[in-house]
mmCIF file of C-alpha atoms and ligand atoms in Angstrom:
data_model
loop_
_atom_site.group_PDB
_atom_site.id
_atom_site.type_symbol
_atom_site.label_atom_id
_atom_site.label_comp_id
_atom_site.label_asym_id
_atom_site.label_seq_id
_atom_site.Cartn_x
_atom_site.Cartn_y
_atom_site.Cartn_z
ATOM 1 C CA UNK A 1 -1.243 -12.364 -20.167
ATOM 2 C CA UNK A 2 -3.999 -14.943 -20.558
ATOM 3 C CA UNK A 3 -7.597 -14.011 -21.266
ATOM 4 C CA UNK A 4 -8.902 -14.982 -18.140
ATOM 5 C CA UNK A 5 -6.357 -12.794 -16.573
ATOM 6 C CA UNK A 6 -7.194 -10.282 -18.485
ATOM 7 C CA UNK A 7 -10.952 -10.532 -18.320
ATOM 8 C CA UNK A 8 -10.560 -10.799 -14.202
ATOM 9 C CA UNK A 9 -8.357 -7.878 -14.063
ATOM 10 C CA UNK A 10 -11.022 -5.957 -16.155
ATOM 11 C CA UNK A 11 -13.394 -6.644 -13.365
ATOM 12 C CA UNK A 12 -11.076 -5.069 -10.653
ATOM 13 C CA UNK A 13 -10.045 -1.719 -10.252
ATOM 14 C CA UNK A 14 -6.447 -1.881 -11.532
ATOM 15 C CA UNK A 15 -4.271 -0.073 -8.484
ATOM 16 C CA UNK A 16 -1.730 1.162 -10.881
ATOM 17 C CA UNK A 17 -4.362 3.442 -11.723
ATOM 18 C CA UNK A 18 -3.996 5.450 -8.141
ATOM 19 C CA UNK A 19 -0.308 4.793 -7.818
ATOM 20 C CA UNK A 20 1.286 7.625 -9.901
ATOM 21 C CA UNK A 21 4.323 8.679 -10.103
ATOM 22 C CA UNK A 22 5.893 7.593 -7.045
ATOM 23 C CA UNK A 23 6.729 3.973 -6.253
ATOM 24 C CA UNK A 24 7.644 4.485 -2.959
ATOM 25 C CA UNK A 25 4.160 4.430 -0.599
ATOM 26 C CA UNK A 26 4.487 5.874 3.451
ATOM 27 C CA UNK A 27 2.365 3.289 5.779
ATOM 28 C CA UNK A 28 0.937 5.318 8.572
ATOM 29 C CA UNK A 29 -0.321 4.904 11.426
ATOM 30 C CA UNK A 30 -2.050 8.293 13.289
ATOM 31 C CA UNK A 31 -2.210 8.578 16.845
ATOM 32 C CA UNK A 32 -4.492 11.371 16.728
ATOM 33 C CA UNK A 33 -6.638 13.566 14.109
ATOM 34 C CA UNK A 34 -4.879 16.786 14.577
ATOM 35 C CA UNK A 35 -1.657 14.561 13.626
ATOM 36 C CA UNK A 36 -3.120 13.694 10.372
ATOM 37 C CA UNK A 37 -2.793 18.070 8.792
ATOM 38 C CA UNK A 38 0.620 18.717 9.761
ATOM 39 C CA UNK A 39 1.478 15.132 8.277
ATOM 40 C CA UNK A 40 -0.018 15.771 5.309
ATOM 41 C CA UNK A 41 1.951 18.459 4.608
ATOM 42 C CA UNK A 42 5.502 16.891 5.543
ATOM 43 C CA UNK A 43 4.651 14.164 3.640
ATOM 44 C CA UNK A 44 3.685 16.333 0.075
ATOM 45 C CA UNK A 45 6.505 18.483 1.152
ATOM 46 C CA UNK A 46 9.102 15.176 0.978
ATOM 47 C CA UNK A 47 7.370 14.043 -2.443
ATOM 48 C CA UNK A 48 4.910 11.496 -1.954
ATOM 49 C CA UNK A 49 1.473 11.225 -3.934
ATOM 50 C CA UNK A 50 0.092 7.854 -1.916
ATOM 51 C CA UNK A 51 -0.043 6.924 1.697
ATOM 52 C CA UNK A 52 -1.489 4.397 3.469
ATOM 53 C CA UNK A 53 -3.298 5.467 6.766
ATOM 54 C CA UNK A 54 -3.466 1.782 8.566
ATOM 55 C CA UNK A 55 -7.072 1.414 10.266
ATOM 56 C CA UNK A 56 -5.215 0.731 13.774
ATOM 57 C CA UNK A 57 -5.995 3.768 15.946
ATOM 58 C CA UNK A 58 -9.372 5.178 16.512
ATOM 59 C CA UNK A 59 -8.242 8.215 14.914
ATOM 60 C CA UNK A 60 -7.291 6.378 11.361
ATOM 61 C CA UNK A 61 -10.776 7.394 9.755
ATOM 62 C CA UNK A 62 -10.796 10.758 10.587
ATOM 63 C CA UNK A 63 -7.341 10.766 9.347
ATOM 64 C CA UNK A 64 -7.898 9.601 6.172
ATOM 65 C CA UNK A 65 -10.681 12.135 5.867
ATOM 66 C CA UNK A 66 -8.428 15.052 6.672
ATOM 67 C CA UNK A 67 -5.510 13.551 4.506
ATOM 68 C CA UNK A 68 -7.763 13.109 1.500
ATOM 69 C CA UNK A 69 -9.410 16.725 1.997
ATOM 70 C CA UNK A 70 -5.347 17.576 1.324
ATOM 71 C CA UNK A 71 -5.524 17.110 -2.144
ATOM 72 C CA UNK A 72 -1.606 16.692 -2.443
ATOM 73 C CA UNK A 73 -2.204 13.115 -1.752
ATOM 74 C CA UNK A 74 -3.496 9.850 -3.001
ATOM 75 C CA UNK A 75 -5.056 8.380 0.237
ATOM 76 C CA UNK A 76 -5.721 4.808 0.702
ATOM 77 C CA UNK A 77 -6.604 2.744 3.807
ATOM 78 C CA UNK A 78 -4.471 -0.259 5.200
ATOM 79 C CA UNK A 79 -5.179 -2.902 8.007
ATOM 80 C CA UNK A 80 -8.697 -3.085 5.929
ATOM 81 C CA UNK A 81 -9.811 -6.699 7.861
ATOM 82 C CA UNK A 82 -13.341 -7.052 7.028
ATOM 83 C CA UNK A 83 -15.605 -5.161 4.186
ATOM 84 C CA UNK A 84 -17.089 -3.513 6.481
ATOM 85 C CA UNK A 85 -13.734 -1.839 7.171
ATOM 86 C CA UNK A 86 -13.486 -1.368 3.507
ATOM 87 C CA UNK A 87 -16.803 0.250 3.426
ATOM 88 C CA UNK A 88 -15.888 2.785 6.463
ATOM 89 C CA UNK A 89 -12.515 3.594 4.928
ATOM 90 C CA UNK A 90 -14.117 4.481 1.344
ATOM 91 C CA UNK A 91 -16.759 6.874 2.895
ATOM 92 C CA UNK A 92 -13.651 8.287 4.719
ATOM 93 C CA UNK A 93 -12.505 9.123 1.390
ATOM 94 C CA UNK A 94 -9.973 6.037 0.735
ATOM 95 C CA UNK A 95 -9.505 5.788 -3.143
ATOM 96 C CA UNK A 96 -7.851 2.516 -2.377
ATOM 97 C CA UNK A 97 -7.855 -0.217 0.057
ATOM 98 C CA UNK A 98 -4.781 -2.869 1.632
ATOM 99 C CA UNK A 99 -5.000 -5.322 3.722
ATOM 100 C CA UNK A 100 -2.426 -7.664 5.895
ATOM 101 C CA UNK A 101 -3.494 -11.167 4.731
ATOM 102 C CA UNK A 102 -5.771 -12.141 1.999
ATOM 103 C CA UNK A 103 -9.673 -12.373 2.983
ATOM 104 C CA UNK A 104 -11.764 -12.946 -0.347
ATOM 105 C CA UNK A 105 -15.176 -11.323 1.100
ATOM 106 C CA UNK A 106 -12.895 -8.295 1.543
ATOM 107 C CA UNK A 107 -11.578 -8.192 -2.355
ATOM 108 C CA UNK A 108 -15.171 -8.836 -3.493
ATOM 109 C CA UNK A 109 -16.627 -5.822 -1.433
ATOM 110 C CA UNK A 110 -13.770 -3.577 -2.658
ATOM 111 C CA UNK A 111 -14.530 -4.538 -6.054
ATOM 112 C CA UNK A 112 -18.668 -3.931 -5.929
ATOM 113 C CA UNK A 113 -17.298 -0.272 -4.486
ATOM 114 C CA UNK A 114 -15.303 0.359 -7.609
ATOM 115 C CA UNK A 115 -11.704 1.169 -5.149
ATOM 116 C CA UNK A 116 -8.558 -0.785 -6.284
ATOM 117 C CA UNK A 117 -7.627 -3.458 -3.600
ATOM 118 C CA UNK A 118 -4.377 -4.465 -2.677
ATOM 119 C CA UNK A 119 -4.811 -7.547 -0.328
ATOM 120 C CA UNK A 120 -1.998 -9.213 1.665
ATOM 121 C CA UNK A 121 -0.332 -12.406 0.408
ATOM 122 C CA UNK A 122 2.513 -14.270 1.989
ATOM 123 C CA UNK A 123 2.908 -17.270 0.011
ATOM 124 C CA UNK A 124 2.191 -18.591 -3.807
ATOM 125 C CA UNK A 125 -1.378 -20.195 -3.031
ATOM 126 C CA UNK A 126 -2.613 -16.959 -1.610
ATOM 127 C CA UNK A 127 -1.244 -15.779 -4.683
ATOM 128 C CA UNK A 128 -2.785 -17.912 -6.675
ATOM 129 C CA UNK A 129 -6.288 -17.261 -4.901
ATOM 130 C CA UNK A 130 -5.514 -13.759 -5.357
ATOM 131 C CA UNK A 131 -5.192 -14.068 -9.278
ATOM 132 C CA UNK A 132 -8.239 -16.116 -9.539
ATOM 133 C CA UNK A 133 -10.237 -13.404 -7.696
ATOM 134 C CA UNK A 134 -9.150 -10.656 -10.263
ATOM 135 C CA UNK A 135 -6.213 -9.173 -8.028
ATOM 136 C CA UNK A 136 -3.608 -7.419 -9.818
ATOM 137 C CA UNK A 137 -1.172 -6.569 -7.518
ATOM 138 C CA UNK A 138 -1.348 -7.912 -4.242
ATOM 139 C CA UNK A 139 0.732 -6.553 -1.263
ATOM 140 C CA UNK A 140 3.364 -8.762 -0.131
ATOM 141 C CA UNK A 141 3.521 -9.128 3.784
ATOM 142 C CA UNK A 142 6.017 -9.156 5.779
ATOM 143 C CA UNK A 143 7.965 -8.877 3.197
ATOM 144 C CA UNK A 144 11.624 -8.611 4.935
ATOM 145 C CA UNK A 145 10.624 -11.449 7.787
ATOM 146 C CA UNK A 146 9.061 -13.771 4.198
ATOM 147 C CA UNK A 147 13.040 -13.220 2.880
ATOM 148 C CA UNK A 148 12.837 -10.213 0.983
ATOM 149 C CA UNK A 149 13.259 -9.316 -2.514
ATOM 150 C CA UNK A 150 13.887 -13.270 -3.143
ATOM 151 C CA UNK A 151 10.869 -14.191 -2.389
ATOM 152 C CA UNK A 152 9.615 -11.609 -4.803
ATOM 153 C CA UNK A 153 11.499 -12.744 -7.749
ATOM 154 C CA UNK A 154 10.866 -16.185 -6.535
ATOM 155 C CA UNK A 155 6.788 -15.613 -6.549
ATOM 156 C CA UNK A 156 7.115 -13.425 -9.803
ATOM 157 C CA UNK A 157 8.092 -16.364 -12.059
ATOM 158 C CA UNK A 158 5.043 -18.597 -11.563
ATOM 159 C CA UNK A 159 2.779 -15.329 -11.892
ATOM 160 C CA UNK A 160 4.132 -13.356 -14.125
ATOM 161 C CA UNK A 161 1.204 -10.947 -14.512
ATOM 162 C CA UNK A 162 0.829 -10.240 -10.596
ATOM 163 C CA UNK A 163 2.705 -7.145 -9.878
ATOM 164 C CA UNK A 164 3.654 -6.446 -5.737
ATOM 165 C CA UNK A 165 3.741 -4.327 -2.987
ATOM 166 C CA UNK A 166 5.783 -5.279 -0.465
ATOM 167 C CA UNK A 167 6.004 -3.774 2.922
ATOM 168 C CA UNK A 168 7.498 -4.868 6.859
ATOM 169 C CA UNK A 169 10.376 -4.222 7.811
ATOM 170 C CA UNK A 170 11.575 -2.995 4.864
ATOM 171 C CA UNK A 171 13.968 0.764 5.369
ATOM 172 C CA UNK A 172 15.754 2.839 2.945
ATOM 173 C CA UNK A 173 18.925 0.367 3.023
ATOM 174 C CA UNK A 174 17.090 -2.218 1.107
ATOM 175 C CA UNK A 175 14.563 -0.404 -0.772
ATOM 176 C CA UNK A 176 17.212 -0.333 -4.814
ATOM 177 C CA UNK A 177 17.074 -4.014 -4.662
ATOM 178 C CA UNK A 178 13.180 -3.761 -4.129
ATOM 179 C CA UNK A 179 12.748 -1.597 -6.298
ATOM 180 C CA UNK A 180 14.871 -3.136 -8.717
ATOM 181 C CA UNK A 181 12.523 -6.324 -9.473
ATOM 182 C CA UNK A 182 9.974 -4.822 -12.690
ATOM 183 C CA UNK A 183 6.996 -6.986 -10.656
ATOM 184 C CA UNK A 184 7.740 -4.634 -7.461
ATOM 185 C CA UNK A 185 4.612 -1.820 -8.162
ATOM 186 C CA UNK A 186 5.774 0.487 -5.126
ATOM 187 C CA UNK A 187 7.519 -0.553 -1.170
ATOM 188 C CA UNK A 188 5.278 0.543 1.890
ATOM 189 C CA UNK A 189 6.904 1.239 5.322
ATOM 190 C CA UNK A 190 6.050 3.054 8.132
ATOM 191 C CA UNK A 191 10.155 4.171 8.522
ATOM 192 C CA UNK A 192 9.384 7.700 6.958
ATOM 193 C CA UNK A 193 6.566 8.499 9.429
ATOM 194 C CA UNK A 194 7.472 6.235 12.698
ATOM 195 C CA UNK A 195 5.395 6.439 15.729
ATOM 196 C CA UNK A 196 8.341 8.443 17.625
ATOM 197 C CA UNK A 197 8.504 10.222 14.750
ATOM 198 C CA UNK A 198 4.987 11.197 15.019
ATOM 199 C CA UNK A 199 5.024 11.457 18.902
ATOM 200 C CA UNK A 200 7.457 13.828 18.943
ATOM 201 C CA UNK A 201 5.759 15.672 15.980
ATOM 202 C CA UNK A 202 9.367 15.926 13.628
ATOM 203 C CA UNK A 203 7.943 16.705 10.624
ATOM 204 C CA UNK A 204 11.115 17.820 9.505
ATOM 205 C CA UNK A 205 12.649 14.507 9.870
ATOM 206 C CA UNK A 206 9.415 12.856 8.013
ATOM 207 C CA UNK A 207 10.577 15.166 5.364
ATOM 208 C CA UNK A 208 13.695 14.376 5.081
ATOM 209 C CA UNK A 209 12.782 10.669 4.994
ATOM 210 C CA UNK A 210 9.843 11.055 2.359
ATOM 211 C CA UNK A 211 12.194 12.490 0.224
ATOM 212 C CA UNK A 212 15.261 10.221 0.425
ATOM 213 C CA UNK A 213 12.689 7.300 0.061
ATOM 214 C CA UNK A 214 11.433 9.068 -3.388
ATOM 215 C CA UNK A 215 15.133 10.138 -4.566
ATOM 216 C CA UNK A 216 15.413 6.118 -4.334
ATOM 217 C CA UNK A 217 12.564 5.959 -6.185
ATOM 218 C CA UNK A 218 13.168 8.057 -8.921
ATOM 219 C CA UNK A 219 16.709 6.495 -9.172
ATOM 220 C CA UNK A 220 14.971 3.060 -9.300
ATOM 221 C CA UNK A 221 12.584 3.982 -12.217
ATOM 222 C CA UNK A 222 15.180 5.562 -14.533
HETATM 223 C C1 LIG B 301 2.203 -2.543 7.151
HETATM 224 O O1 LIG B 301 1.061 -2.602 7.598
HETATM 225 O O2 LIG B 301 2.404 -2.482 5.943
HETATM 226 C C2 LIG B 301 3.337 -2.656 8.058
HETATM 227 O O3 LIG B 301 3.002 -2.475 9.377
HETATM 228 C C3 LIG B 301 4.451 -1.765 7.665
HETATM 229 O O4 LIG B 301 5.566 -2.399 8.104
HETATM 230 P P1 LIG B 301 6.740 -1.593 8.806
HETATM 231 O O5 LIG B 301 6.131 -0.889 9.972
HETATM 232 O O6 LIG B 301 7.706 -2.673 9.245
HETATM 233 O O7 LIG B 301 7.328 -0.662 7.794
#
């Protein structure tokens, strides 16, 4: 690791510092706030310690609110498009913030708030911009449509400080040989907690998803 790197990562909130534990990170997105309780609890019940509550219904704030008032869970916000978003999602109670593409007034916003930012890259100049803004680990988006876990290793090499979070389209099938690449910081998808998952409130089968996804996991990091 350079100095520069160094000194630019020491100005952003590192985000391995709120992803403990568990490298496998549930995207959801709440349909309504008396969804976001009895989610909660599926999801601590199935082993998770982060989720991402995407800012795409009107009821993501108040989600993220009751999530974080949990306390089982490390709640960030996703689908963060502007810093006023950021700013919203933080007061929510967000201790971290993603977003789809890569949108530097964003990253600089997240970074006077003190919250870890994980903005969306798809290729190695947003990368790039990414490193030269202080990012250290940038989420990679959409991942299985960009080609997957090759594009990963293929991105690592040039960058070999930048760690990733990759997420769409990504389900339990593929998630070893994500996991498998030491750059890979934790996979995101919304396949443990679908929408007709949600509709039909089975939070038995978000259960039972959560904690296949974080058997994986802990299989990946031994
Ligand atoms: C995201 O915002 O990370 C994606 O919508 C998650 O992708 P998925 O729904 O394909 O898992």
């Amino acid at each position: 690791m350079t100095d520069a790197f160094a000194r630019r990562q020491n100005g952003t909130a590192d985000p391995a510092s709120v992803l403990p534990g568990s490298r496998i990170l549930p995207v959801l997105t709440v349909p309504s706030a008396t969804t976001a309780a009895p989610l909660a609890e599926a999801l601590v019940a199935g082993g998770a310690r982060c989720v991402e509550v995407t800012l795409r219904t009107p009821a993501a704030l108040e989600a993220v609110r009751t999530m974080a008032a949990h306390g089982g869970l490390c709640v960030g916000a996703g689908t963060v498009l502007t810093p006023e978003d950021a700013e919203r999602a933080v007061e929510a109670g967000a201790r971290f913030v993603l977003s789809p593409g890569y949108d530097a007034e964003t990253v600089e916003r997240c970074r006077l708030l003190g919250v870890p930012v994980m903005p969306g890259v798809a290729t190695a100049t947003e990368v790039q911009r990414a490193l030269r803004d202080g990012v250290s680990t940038v989420k990679l988006f959409p991942a299985e449509s960009l080609g997957g876990p090759a594009v990963i290793a293929a991105l690592a090499a040039p960058f070999p400080g930048m760690r990733f979070v990759p997420t769409g389209g990504i389900g339990p099938a593929r998630l070893p040989e994500y996991l498998g690449h030491p750059a890979v910081a934790a996979v995101g998808g919304s396949w443990m907690a679908s929408a007709a998952l949600l509709e039909s409130n089975d939070w038995a089968q978000v259960r039972r998803l959560t904690a296949e996804a974080v058997a994986i996991g802990e299989r990946g990091v031994s």
